Coordinates of C-alpha atoms and ligand atoms in Angstrom, one line a residue:
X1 CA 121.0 99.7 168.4
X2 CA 122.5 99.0 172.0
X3 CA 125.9 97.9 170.2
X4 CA 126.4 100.5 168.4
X5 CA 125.5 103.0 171.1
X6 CA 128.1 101.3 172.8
X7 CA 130.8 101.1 170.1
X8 CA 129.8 105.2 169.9
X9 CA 131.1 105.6 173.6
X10 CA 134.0 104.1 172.9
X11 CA 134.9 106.5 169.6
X12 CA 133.6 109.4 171.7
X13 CA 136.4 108.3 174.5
X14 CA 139.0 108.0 171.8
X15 CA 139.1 104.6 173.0
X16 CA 141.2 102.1 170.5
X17 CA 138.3 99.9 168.6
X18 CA 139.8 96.7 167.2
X19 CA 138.1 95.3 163.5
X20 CA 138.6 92.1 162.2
X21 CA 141.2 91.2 159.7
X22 CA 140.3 90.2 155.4
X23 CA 137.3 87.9 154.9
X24 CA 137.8 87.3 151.3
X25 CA 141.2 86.5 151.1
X26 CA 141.0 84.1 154.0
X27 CA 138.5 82.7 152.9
X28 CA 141.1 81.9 149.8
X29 CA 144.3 81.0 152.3
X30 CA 141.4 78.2 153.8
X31 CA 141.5 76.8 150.7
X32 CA 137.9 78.0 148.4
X33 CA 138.7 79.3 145.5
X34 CA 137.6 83.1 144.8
X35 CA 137.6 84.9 141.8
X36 CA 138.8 88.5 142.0
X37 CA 137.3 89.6 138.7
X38 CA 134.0 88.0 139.7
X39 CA 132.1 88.3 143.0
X40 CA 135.2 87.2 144.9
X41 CA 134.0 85.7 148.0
X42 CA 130.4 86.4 147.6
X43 CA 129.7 82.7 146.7
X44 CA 131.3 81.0 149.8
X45 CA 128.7 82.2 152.0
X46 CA 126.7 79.6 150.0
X47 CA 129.0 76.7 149.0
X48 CA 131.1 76.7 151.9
X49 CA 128.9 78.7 155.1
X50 CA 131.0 76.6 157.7
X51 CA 134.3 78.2 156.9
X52 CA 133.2 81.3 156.9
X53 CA 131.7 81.1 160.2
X54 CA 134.7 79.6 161.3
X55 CA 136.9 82.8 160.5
X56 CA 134.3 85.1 162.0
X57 CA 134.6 82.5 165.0
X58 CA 138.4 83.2 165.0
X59 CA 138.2 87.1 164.2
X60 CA 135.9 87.0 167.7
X61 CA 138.8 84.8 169.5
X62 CA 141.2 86.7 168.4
X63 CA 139.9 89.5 170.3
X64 CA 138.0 91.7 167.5
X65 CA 135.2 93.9 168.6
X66 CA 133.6 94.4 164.9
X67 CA 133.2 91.8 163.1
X68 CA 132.0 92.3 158.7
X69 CA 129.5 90.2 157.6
X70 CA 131.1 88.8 153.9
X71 CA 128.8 91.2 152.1
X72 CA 131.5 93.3 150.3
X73 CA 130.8 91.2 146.8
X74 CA 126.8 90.6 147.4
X75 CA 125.2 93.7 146.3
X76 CA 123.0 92.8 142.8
X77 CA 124.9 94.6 140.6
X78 CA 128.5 92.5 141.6
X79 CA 126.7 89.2 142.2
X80 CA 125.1 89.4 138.5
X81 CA 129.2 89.0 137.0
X82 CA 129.2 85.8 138.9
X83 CA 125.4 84.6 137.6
X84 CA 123.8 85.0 140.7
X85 CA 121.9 88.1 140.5
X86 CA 118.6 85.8 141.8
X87 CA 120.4 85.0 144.9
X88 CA 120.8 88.4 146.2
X89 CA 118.5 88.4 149.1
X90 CA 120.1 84.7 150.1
X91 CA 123.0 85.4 150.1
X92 CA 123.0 88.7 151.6
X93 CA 120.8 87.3 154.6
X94 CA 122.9 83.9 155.1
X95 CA 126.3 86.0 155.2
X96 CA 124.6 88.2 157.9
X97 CA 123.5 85.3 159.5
X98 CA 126.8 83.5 159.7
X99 CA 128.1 86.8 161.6
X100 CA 125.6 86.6 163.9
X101 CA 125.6 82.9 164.5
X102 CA 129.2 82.8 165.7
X103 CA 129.0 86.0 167.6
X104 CA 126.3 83.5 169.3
X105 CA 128.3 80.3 169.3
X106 CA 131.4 82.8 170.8
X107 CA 128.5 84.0 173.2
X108 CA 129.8 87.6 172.4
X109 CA 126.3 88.9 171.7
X110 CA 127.0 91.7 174.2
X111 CA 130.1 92.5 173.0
X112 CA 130.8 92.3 169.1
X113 CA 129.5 94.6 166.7
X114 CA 128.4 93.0 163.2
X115 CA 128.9 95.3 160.8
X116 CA 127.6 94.8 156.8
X117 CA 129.8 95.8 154.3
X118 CA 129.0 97.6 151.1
X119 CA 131.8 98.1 148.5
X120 CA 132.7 100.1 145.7
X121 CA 130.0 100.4 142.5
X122 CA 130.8 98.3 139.1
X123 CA 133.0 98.5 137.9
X124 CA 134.7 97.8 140.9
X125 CA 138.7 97.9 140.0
X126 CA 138.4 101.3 137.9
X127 CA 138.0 104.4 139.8
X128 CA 138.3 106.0 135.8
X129 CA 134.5 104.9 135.1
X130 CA 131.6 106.6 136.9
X131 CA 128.9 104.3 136.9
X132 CA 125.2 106.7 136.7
X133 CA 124.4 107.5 140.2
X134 CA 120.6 106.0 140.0
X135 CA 121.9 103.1 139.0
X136 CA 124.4 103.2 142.3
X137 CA 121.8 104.3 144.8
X138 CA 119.2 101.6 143.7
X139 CA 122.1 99.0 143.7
X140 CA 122.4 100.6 147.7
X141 CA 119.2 100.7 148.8
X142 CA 118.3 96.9 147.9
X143 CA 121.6 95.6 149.5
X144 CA 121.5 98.1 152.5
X145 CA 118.0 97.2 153.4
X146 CA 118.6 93.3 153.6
X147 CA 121.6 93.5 155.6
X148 CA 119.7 95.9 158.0
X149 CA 116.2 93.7 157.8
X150 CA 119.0 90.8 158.7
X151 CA 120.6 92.3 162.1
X152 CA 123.6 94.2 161.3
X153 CA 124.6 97.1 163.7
X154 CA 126.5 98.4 161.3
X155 CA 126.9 99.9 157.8
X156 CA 130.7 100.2 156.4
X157 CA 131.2 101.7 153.1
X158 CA 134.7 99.6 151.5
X159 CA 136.8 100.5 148.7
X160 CA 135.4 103.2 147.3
X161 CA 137.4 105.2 145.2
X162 CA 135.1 107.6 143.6
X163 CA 132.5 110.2 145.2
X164 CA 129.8 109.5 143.3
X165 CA 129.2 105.9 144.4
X166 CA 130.5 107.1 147.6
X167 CA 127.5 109.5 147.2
X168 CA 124.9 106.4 146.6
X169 CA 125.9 104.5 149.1
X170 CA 125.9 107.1 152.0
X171 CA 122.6 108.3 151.0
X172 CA 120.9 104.7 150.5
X173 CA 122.7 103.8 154.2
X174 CA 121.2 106.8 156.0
X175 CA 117.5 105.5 155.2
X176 CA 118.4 102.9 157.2
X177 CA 119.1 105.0 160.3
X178 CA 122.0 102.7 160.9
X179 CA 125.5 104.1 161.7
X180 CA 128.2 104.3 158.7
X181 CA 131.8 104.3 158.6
X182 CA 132.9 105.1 155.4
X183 CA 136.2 103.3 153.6
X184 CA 138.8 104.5 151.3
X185 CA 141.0 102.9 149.2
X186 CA 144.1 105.6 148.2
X187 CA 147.4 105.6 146.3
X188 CA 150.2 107.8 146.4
X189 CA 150.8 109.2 142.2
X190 CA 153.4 112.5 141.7
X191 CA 153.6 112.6 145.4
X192 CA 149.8 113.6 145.5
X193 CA 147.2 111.5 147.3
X194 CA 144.0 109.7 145.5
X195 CA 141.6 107.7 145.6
X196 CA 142.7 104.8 143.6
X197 CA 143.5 101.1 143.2
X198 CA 146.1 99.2 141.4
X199 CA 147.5 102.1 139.7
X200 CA 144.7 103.7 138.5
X201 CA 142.9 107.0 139.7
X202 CA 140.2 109.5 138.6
X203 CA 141.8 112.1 140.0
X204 CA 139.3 112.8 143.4
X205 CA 141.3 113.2 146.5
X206 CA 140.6 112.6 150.3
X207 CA 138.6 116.2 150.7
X208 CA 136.5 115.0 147.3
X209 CA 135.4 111.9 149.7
X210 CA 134.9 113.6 153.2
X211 CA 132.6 116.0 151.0
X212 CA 130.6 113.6 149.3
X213 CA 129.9 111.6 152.2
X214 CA 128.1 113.7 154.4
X215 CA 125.3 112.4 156.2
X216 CA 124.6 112.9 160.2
X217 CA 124.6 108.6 159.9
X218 CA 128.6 109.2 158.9
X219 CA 129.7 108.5 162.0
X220 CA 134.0 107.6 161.2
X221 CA 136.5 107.4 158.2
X222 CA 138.7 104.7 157.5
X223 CA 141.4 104.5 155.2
X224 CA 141.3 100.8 154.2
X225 CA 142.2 98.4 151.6
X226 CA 145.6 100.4 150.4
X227 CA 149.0 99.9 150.9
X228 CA 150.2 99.9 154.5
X229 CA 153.3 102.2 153.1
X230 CA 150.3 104.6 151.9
X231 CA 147.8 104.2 155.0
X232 CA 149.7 106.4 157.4
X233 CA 150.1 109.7 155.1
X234 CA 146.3 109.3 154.0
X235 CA 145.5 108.9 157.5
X236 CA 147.1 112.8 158.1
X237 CA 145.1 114.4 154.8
X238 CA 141.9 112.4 156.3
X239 CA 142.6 114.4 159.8
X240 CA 143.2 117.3 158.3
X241 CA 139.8 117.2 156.6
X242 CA 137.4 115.8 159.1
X243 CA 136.7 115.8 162.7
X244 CA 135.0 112.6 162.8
X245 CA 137.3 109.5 164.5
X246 CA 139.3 107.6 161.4
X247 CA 141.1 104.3 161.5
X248 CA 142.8 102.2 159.3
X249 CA 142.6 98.7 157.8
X250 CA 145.5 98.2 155.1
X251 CA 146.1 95.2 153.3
X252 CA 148.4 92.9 154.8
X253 CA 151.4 93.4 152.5
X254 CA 153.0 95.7 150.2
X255 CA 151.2 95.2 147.0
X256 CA 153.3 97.6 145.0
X257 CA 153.9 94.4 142.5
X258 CA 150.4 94.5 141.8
X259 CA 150.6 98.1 140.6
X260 CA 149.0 98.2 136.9
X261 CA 148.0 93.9 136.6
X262 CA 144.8 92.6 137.7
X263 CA 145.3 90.9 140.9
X264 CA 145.4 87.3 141.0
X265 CA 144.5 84.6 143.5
X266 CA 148.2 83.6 143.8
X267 CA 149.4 87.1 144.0
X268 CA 147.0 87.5 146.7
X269 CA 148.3 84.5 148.5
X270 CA 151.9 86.1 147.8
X271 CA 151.6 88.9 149.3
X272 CA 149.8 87.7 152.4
X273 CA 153.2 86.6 153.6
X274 CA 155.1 89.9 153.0
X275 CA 153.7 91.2 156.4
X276 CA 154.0 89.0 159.2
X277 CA 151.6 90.2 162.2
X278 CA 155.0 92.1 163.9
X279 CA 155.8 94.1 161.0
X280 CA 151.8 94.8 160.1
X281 CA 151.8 96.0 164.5
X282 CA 154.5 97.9 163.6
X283 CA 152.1 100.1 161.1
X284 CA 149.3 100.1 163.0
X285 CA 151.6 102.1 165.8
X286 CA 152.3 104.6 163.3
X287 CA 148.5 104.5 162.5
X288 CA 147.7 105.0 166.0
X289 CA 150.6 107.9 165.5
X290 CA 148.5 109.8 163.3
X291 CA 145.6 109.6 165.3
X292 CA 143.6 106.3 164.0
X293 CA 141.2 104.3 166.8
X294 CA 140.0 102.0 164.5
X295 CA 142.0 99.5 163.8
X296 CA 142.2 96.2 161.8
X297 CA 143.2 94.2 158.9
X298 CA 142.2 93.9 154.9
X299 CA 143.6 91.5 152.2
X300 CA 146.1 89.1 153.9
X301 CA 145.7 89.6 157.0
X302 CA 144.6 87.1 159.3
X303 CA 143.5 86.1 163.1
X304 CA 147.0 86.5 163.6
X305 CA 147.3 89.7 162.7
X306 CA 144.5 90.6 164.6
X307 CA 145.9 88.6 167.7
X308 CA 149.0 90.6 167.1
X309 CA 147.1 94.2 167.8
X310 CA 144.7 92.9 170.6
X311 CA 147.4 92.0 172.7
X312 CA 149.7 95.0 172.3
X313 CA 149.6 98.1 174.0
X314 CA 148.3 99.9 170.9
X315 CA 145.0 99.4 172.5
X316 CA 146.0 101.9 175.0
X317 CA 147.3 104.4 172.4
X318 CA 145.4 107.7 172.0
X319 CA 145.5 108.9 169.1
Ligands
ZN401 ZN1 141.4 94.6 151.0

C-alpha cells in the first residue's frame, strides 16, 4: 500500500505519472501468436512467461512508473473462449508474478507500481450486449481477489464500454480496498461521443460512465484503448464530468480502417507502425493540453513509445 500512497502524492501534485505502453500486442510484434477473438494474450503468460517479463523489463527501462500485469484477458469468463477456464487462478497469479519479478530483476521495487488489469465483460467487442450484472460481479470478484491475494498495487478497469460491467467491476474492486483507475474505450458517431469500439456503441456516454463508477476506491479516469484522433476531445467531456485526475492511453495508430471488421492480428501489426513514438508524443502534448497526468500507451505502442514520453518535457506539463 506504500506504492500507491506514493503514486497518490504524485496525482494529488498534478504531477505527470508515466504507464507503460500495450502488453498484448507486443507480445504479438515479439513474435507469439494471440488471438483477438479468444483470450488474446492471456495464454502467453503460460507458454511463453520469459517474454513477457522481458517487456515488463523494458516498460521499467524505458522509464514507466506503472507497470499492468497481462491480466486484461484472464478473468474466467474470457479465459473459458480459449478452454482454459481451469487455469484461472494460474494464470492470473503467474502474470502477476511476472510483473513483480522484473520490477525485482530492474530493482525498482521502490519505485514501480504493478497495477492488475481487469477488462470489459463478455462479450468483449460489443458494447450492444449487456451481459446480467451477477454474472459480471462474480466474474470481478474471483479475478480481483487473485490479482490482489498476488501483490498488485493496483486495480485498472480497461475497455469498458458499457456501465453495467463498469458497475461490476468497480464494485467487486472496492472489496479489495485497493485503489481503481477506471478505463474507457470511446468513439466519435454524428459528432457525439460514446462508449464504443470498432464501430459499434450502445449509446451510453462519458457522464453514463463517471456515474456508474462511483466508489471512494475510484481514484482516476482514463480514456484508453481509442483512437488517438478521438482521445483528446473525450479527454475534455471526461473533465467536464469529473474532478478526479484523468489520463490517457490510446492505441498507437489510427485504427479508423478497423472501423466495422473484427480486428486481425495483421491489422494489429499494421497499424502499430502508423504512429511512430514522435507523432504518438505529439498527442500525448495535446493530452497533457486538456489536462491528462496519466500517460501511456495501448495497442501498438511500444518501449519506444514509452521512451519517447519519458524523456520529453511532457513530464513537466501541468495539466
Ligand atoms: Zn488497446
Amino acid at each position: 500500500m506504500i506504492l500507491a500512497r506514493v503514486l497518490q502524492d504524485k496525482l494529488d501534485a498534478k504531477r505527470m505519472v508515466i504507464m507503460d505502453g500495450a502488453t498484448g500486442t507486443e507480445v504479438a510484434r515479439r513474435g507469439v501468436t494471440i488471438d483477438p477473438k479468444l483470450s488474446w494474450s492471456a495464454k502467453a503468460n503460460i507458454t511463453s512467461p520469459d517474454l513477457v517479463r522481458d517487456i515488463h523489463r523494458d516498460y521499467i527501462l524505458a522509464g514507466a512508473e506503472i507497470i499492468t500485469a497481462n491480466t486484461f484477458s484472464t478473468s474466467r469468463a474470457t479465459l473459458a473462449t480459449d478452454g482454459l477456464s481451469e487455469q484461472t487462478e494460474e494464470i492470473n497469479k503467474q502474470s502477476v508474478a511476472l510483473a513483480i519479478e522484473a520490477r525485482k530483476n530492474c530493482e525498482a521495487e521502490k519505485t514501480v507500481v504493478i497495477a492488475g488489469s481487469m477488462s470489459s465483460f463478455e462479450p468483449k467487442g460489443n458494447p450492444e450486449i449487456n451481459p446480467l450484472y451477477e454474472e459480471a460481479l462474480e466474474d470481478y470478484r474471483e479475478q480481483v481477489e487473485i490479482l490482489a491475494g498476488a501483490g498488485v498495487d493496483l486495480i485498472i478497469l480497461e475497455m469498458f464500454v458499457r456501465t453495467v460491467d463498469l458497475r461490476a467491476a468497480v464494485e467487486a474492486a472496492t472489496e479489495t480496498n485497493l485503489p481503481i483507475w477506471v478505463g474507457l474505450s470511446c468513439e466519435r458517431h454524428n459528432d457525439q461521443i460514446y462508449m464504443g469500439l470498432l464501430g459499434r456503441h450502445g449509446g451510453e456516454t462519458i457522464a453514463d460512465a463517471v456515474a456508474a463508477a462511483a466508489s471512494p476506491n475510484v481514484k482516476a479516469f482514463c480514456i484508453m484503448h481509442s483512437p488517438p484522433e478521438v482521445t483528446a476531445d473525450a479527454l475534455r467531456e471526461l473533465k467536464a464530468y469529473t474532478s478526479l485526475p484523468i489520463g490517457a492511453y490510446a492505441h498507437g495508430g489510427s485504427i479508423e480502417a478497423e472501423i466495422g471488421k473484427a480486428p486481425k492480428i495483421s491489422k494489429v501489426g499494421q497499424f502499430l507502425s502508423d504512429t511512430d513514438p514522435e507523432k504518438y508524443l505529439d498527442y500525448a502534448r495535446e493530452w497533457a493540453a486538456c489536462g491528462a497526468t496519466i500517460i501511456g500507451g495501448c495497442c501498438g505502442t511500444t518501449p519506444e513509445h514509452i521512451r519517447a514520453l519519458v524523456d520529453s518535457n511532457i513530464i513537466d506539463t501541468r495539466g
